[in-house]
PDB file of C-alpha atoms in Angstrom:
ATOM      1  CA  ILE A   1     -28.940  -0.847  16.759  1.00 50.00           C
ATOM      2  CA  ASN A   2     -27.461  -1.161  13.280  1.00 55.00           C
ATOM      3  CA  PRO A   3     -24.419  -3.309  12.521  1.00 54.00           C
ATOM      4  CA  LEU A   4     -21.097  -1.479  12.643  1.00 49.00           C
ATOM      5  CA  PHE A   5     -17.678  -2.518  11.391  1.00 49.00           C
ATOM      6  CA  SER A   6     -14.550  -0.662  12.398  1.00 52.00           C
ATOM      7  CA  ARG A   7     -10.976  -1.702  11.690  1.00 53.00           C
ATOM      8  CA  LEU A   8      -7.949   0.178  12.957  1.00 51.00           C
ATOM      9  CA  LEU A   9      -4.517  -1.044  12.045  1.00 52.00           C
ATOM     10  CA  GLU A  10      -1.717  -0.885  14.553  1.00 50.00           C
ATOM     11  CA  ASP A  11       0.026   2.046  12.881  1.00 54.00           C
ATOM     12  CA  PHE A  12      -3.143   3.891  11.791  1.00 54.00           C
ATOM     13  CA  ILE A  13      -2.864   6.645  14.404  1.00 54.00           C
ATOM     14  CA  ASP A  14       0.826   7.248  13.604  1.00 57.00           C
ATOM     15  CA  ASN A  15       0.061   7.506   9.879  1.00 56.00           C
ATOM     16  CA  LEU A  16      -2.837   9.860  10.528  1.00 57.00           C
ATOM     17  CA  ARG A  17      -0.684  12.075  12.757  1.00 53.00           C
ATOM     18  CA  ARG A  18       2.027  12.122  10.085  1.00 54.00           C
ATOM     19  CA  ALA A  19      -0.541  13.058   7.418  1.00 53.00           C
ATOM     20  CA  ILE A  20      -1.923  15.862   9.569  1.00 52.00           C
ATOM     21  CA  ILE A  21       1.536  17.239  10.356  1.00 47.00           C
ATOM     22  CA  THR A  22       2.871  16.829   6.806  1.00 50.00           C
ATOM     23  CA  HIS A  23      -0.089  18.489   5.140  1.00 50.00           C
ATOM     24  CA  ASN A  24      -0.875  21.078   7.868  1.00 50.00           C
ATOM     25  CA  PHE A  25      -4.421  19.864   8.382  1.00 50.00           C
ATOM     26  CA  MET A  26      -6.764  20.724  11.157  1.00 50.00           C
ATOM     27  CA  VAL A  27      -8.219  17.811  13.080  1.00 52.00           C
ATOM     28  CA  PHE A  28     -11.710  17.173  11.737  1.00 54.00           C
ATOM     29  CA  LYS A  29     -14.739  16.016  13.635  1.00 57.00           C
ATOM     30  CA  LEU A  30     -15.751  12.686  12.161  1.00 62.00           C
ATOM     31  CA  GLY A  31     -19.416  12.677  11.196  1.00 70.00           C
ATOM     32  CA  PHE A  32     -21.163   9.390  10.545  1.00 76.00           C
ATOM     33  CA  GLY A  33     -21.963   9.200   6.837  1.00 83.00           C
ATOM     34  CA  LYS A  34     -19.938  12.331   6.018  1.00 90.00           C
ATOM     35  CA  GLY A  35     -16.614  12.152   4.222  1.00 93.00           C
ATOM     36  CA  ILE A  36     -13.872  14.725   4.701  1.00 92.00           C
ATOM     37  CA  GLU A  37     -12.416  16.555   1.732  1.00 94.00           C
ATOM     38  CA  LEU A  38      -8.799  16.908   2.832  1.00 93.00           C
ATOM     39  CA  LEU A  39      -7.564  18.389  -0.442  1.00 95.00           C
ATOM     40  CA  GLU A  40      -9.719  19.909  -3.154  1.00 95.00           C
ATOM     41  CA  GLY A  41      -8.389  19.216  -6.625  1.00 96.00           C
ATOM     42  CA  LYS A  42      -9.517  20.122 -10.110  1.00 97.00           C
ATOM     43  CA  ASP A  43      -7.714  17.473 -12.201  1.00 98.00           C
ATOM     44  CA  GLY A  44      -8.736  14.332 -10.310  1.00 98.00           C
ATOM     45  CA  CYS A  45      -9.616  13.034  -6.866  1.00 98.00           C
ATOM     46  CA  ILE A  46      -8.500  10.057  -4.795  1.00 98.00           C
ATOM     47  CA  ILE A  47     -11.138   8.705  -2.416  1.00 98.00           C
ATOM     48  CA  ALA A  48      -9.590   6.554   0.291  1.00 97.00           C
ATOM     49  CA  CYS A  49     -10.526   4.919   3.564  1.00 94.00           C
ATOM     50  CA  GLY A  50      -8.602   3.830   6.619  1.00 90.00           C
ATOM     51  CA  ILE A  51      -4.852   3.649   6.488  1.00 91.00           C
ATOM     52  CA  MET A  52      -4.901   4.348   2.752  1.00 95.00           C
ATOM     53  CA  VAL A  53      -5.778   7.994   3.406  1.00 94.00           C
ATOM     54  CA  ALA A  54      -2.186   8.743   4.429  1.00 92.00           C
ATOM     55  CA  TYR A  55      -0.915   7.073   1.244  1.00 95.00           C
ATOM     56  CA  ALA A  56      -3.467   8.992  -0.866  1.00 96.00           C
ATOM     57  CA  LEU A  57      -2.251  12.263   0.645  1.00 95.00           C
ATOM     58  CA  GLU A  58       1.316  11.402  -0.267  1.00 95.00           C
ATOM     59  CA  ALA A  59       0.274  10.491  -3.822  1.00 97.00           C
ATOM     60  CA  ALA A  60      -1.596  13.811  -4.141  1.00 97.00           C
ATOM     61  CA  LYS A  61       1.404  15.715  -2.773  1.00 96.00           C
ATOM     62  CA  GLN A  62       3.651  14.112  -5.406  1.00 97.00           C
ATOM     63  CA  LEU A  63       1.100  14.704  -8.181  1.00 98.00           C
ATOM     64  CA  ARG A  64       0.780  18.376  -7.226  1.00 97.00           C
ATOM     65  CA  ALA A  65       4.568  18.739  -7.346  1.00 97.00           C
ATOM     66  CA  GLU A  66       4.341  17.369 -10.919  1.00 97.00           C
ATOM     67  CA  GLY A  67       1.660  19.921 -11.889  1.00 97.00           C
ATOM     68  CA  PHE A  68      -1.407  17.678 -11.532  1.00 97.00           C
ATOM     69  CA  ASP A  69      -3.995  19.156  -9.128  1.00 98.00           C
ATOM     70  CA  ALA A  70      -5.201  16.057  -7.252  1.00 98.00           C
ATOM     71  CA  GLY A  71      -7.719  16.083  -4.418  1.00 97.00           C
ATOM     72  CA  VAL A  72      -8.161  13.625  -1.557  1.00 97.00           C
ATOM     73  CA  ILE A  73     -11.312  12.570   0.249  1.00 97.00           C
ATOM     74  CA  ASP A  74     -11.219  10.593   3.487  1.00 95.00           C
ATOM     75  CA  MET A  75     -14.297   8.399   3.211  1.00 95.00           C
ATOM     76  CA  HIS A  76     -14.158   7.001   6.726  1.00 90.00           C
ATOM     77  CA  THR A  77     -17.797   5.863   6.500  1.00 88.00           C
ATOM     78  CA  ILE A  78     -18.627   3.616   3.561  1.00 90.00           C
ATOM     79  CA  LYS A  79     -22.179   2.818   4.559  1.00 89.00           C
ATOM     80  CA  PRO A  80     -23.846   5.216   4.548  1.00 92.00           C
ATOM     81  CA  LEU A  81     -21.682   6.777   1.862  1.00 95.00           C
ATOM     82  CA  ASP A  82     -21.452  10.562   1.523  1.00 96.00           C
ATOM     83  CA  THR A  83     -22.979  10.561  -1.966  1.00 97.00           C
ATOM     84  CA  GLU A  84     -23.192  14.358  -2.140  1.00 97.00           C
ATOM     85  CA  LEU A  85     -19.436  14.691  -1.623  1.00 98.00           C
ATOM     86  CA  VAL A  86     -18.714  11.951  -4.178  1.00 98.00           C
ATOM     87  CA  LEU A  87     -20.948  13.583  -6.796  1.00 98.00           C
ATOM     88  CA  ARG A  88     -19.410  17.030  -6.170  1.00 98.00           C
ATOM     89  CA  ALA A  89     -15.890  15.636  -6.644  1.00 98.00           C
ATOM     90  CA  ALA A  90     -17.012  13.747  -9.758  1.00 98.00           C
ATOM     91  CA  ALA A  91     -18.612  16.847 -11.283  1.00 98.00           C
ATOM     92  CA  ARG A  92     -15.572  19.016 -10.485  1.00 97.00           C
ATOM     93  CA  THR A  93     -12.861  16.627 -11.742  1.00 97.00           C
ATOM     94  CA  GLY A  94     -14.417  13.961 -13.974  1.00 97.00           C
ATOM     95  CA  ARG A  95     -11.846  11.490 -12.571  1.00 98.00           C
ATOM     96  CA  LEU A  96     -12.085   9.482  -9.367  1.00 98.00           C
ATOM     97  CA  VAL A  97      -9.755   6.820  -8.033  1.00 98.00           C
ATOM     98  CA  THR A  98     -10.859   4.814  -5.025  1.00 98.00           C
ATOM     99  CA  VAL A  99      -8.315   3.033  -2.889  1.00 98.00           C
ATOM    100  CA  GLU A 100      -8.834   0.606  -0.042  1.00 96.00           C
ATOM    101  CA  ASP A 101      -6.699  -2.020   1.656  1.00 93.00           C
ATOM    102  CA  ALA A 102      -9.451  -4.583   1.235  1.00 91.00           C
ATOM    103  CA  PHE A 103     -11.225  -6.442  -1.548  1.00 90.00           C
ATOM    104  CA  ILE A 104     -12.590  -4.002  -4.119  1.00 90.00           C
ATOM    105  CA  THR A 105     -15.700  -6.124  -4.640  1.00 89.00           C
ATOM    106  CA  GLY A 106     -18.488  -4.779  -2.464  1.00 89.00           C
ATOM    107  CA  GLY A 107     -16.364  -2.095  -0.838  1.00 93.00           C
ATOM    108  CA  LEU A 108     -15.662   1.611  -1.174  1.00 96.00           C
ATOM    109  CA  GLY A 109     -14.988   1.420  -4.916  1.00 96.00           C
ATOM    110  CA  GLY A 110     -18.249  -0.380  -5.618  1.00 95.00           C
ATOM    111  CA  ALA A 111     -20.227   2.108  -3.534  1.00 96.00           C
ATOM    112  CA  VAL A 112     -18.631   5.047  -5.370  1.00 97.00           C
ATOM    113  CA  CYS A 113     -19.330   3.427  -8.773  1.00 96.00           C
ATOM    114  CA  GLU A 114     -22.976   2.879  -7.818  1.00 96.00           C
ATOM    115  CA  THR A 115     -23.257   6.514  -6.748  1.00 97.00           C
ATOM    116  CA  ILE A 116     -21.755   7.759 -10.023  1.00 97.00           C
ATOM    117  CA  ALA A 117     -23.957   5.467 -12.136  1.00 96.00           C
ATOM    118  CA  GLU A 118     -27.144   6.490 -10.356  1.00 96.00           C
ATOM    119  CA  GLY A 119     -26.171  10.174  -9.994  1.00 95.00           C
ATOM    120  CA  GLY A 120     -25.841  10.765 -13.727  1.00 91.00           C
ATOM    121  CA  VAL A 121     -22.566  12.673 -13.437  1.00 95.00           C
ATOM    122  CA  PRO A 122     -20.169  11.888 -16.290  1.00 95.00           C
ATOM    123  CA  CYS A 123     -17.049  10.638 -14.547  1.00 97.00           C
ATOM    124  CA  ARG A 124     -14.415   7.968 -15.028  1.00 97.00           C
ATOM    125  CA  VAL A 125     -13.635   5.788 -11.998  1.00 97.00           C
ATOM    126  CA  LYS A 126     -10.806   3.378 -11.230  1.00 98.00           C
ATOM    127  CA  ARG A 127     -10.954   1.085  -8.186  1.00 97.00           C
ATOM    128  CA  LEU A 128      -7.700   0.145  -6.481  1.00 97.00           C
ATOM    129  CA  GLY A 129      -7.411  -2.444  -3.752  1.00 95.00           C
ATOM    130  CA  ILE A 130      -7.291  -6.196  -3.507  1.00 93.00           C
ATOM    131  CA  PRO A 131      -8.787  -7.839  -6.613  1.00 91.00           C
ATOM    132  CA  ASP A 132     -11.131 -10.775  -6.280  1.00 87.00           C
ATOM    133  CA  ILE A 133      -8.284 -13.293  -5.988  1.00 89.00           C
ATOM    134  CA  PHE A 134      -6.336 -14.945  -3.210  1.00 88.00           C
ATOM    135  CA  PRO A 135      -3.821 -12.168  -2.487  1.00 85.00           C
ATOM    136  CA  GLY A 136      -0.994 -14.358  -1.227  1.00 86.00           C
ATOM    137  CA  PHE A 137       1.311 -13.418   1.609  1.00 89.00           C
ATOM    138  CA  GLY A 138       3.710 -10.600   2.365  1.00 88.00           C
ATOM    139  CA  SER A 139       4.152  -7.394   4.283  1.00 89.00           C
ATOM    140  CA  PHE A 140       1.670  -4.582   3.790  1.00 86.00           C
ATOM    141  CA  ASP A 141       4.078  -2.695   1.513  1.00 88.00           C
ATOM    142  CA  GLU A 142       4.777  -5.848  -0.513  1.00 90.00           C
ATOM    143  CA  GLN A 143       1.049  -6.485  -0.909  1.00 89.00           C
ATOM    144  CA  MET A 144       0.391  -2.883  -2.021  1.00 88.00           C
ATOM    145  CA  GLU A 145       3.088  -3.212  -4.674  1.00 90.00           C
ATOM    146  CA  HIS A 146       2.103  -6.732  -5.767  1.00 90.00           C
ATOM    147  CA  LEU A 147      -1.633  -5.991  -5.926  1.00 92.00           C
ATOM    148  CA  GLY A 148      -1.276  -2.481  -7.379  1.00 92.00           C
ATOM    149  CA  PHE A 149      -2.798  -0.139  -4.837  1.00 94.00           C
ATOM    150  CA  GLY A 150       0.203   1.801  -3.535  1.00 93.00           C
ATOM    151  CA  ILE A 151       1.257   5.395  -4.126  1.00 95.00           C
ATOM    152  CA  ALA A 152       2.700   4.770  -7.608  1.00 95.00           C
ATOM    153  CA  ALA A 153      -0.478   2.927  -8.649  1.00 96.00           C
ATOM    154  CA  MET A 154      -2.677   5.785  -7.384  1.00 97.00           C
ATOM    155  CA  LYS A 155      -0.655   8.345  -9.326  1.00 97.00           C
ATOM    156  CA  GLN A 156      -0.729   6.276 -12.497  1.00 97.00           C
ATOM    157  CA  ALA A 157      -4.458   5.541 -12.198  1.00 97.00           C
ATOM    158  CA  VAL A 158      -5.630   9.113 -11.694  1.00 96.00           C
ATOM    159  CA  ARG A 159      -3.450  10.371 -14.549  1.00 94.00           C
ATOM    160  CA  ALA A 160      -4.626   7.597 -16.912  1.00 95.00           C
ATOM    161  CA  LEU A 161      -8.335   8.339 -16.524  1.00 91.00           C
TER     162      LEU A 161
END
C-alpha cells in the first residue's frame, strides 16, 4: 500500500456543487493520477486542486466575460501528476497558473514546473498559494487576499504571463 493524503474542507462539497451548477458541468469520475479539464482555454489555463477549483472556475468565468479565453484543470491527484494533461495545456496556451491553498514549495505548482521543465514545452508558469513564510492568522478569504492566491490574483497572474 502506498501512502495517501486526502484533505476535504468543511465546505468543499458545497463549493463543488455550486461550481457544477454554475458552470453546467457533468459529474466526472475521478481517476487516480488523471486530472479533469473542466474548461478548455486557448489564452491561458489555471490548474487548481481541492477547494481552489471552485475559485479557479469563477476566475475563468470572469476572464471569459472580459474576452480572455481561460481554461481550468482540476488536478485532484498531485502524485502521480497527470503530466500528459499538463503538457497539452502548456502546448495549447503557453501560460499556466497553478493555485493551491497550501504551501507552494513541494506542492502542485512545483510538480507542474518540473513537468514543464522536463517536457520541453515552452510555457510560462506562475505558482499561487502560500509562500514559504509563516502565513499568519485570519479567515480563509482573508488569507487568500493577504497571501495573493484568490480570484483577483489568479486573473492578474494568467493575464501577466
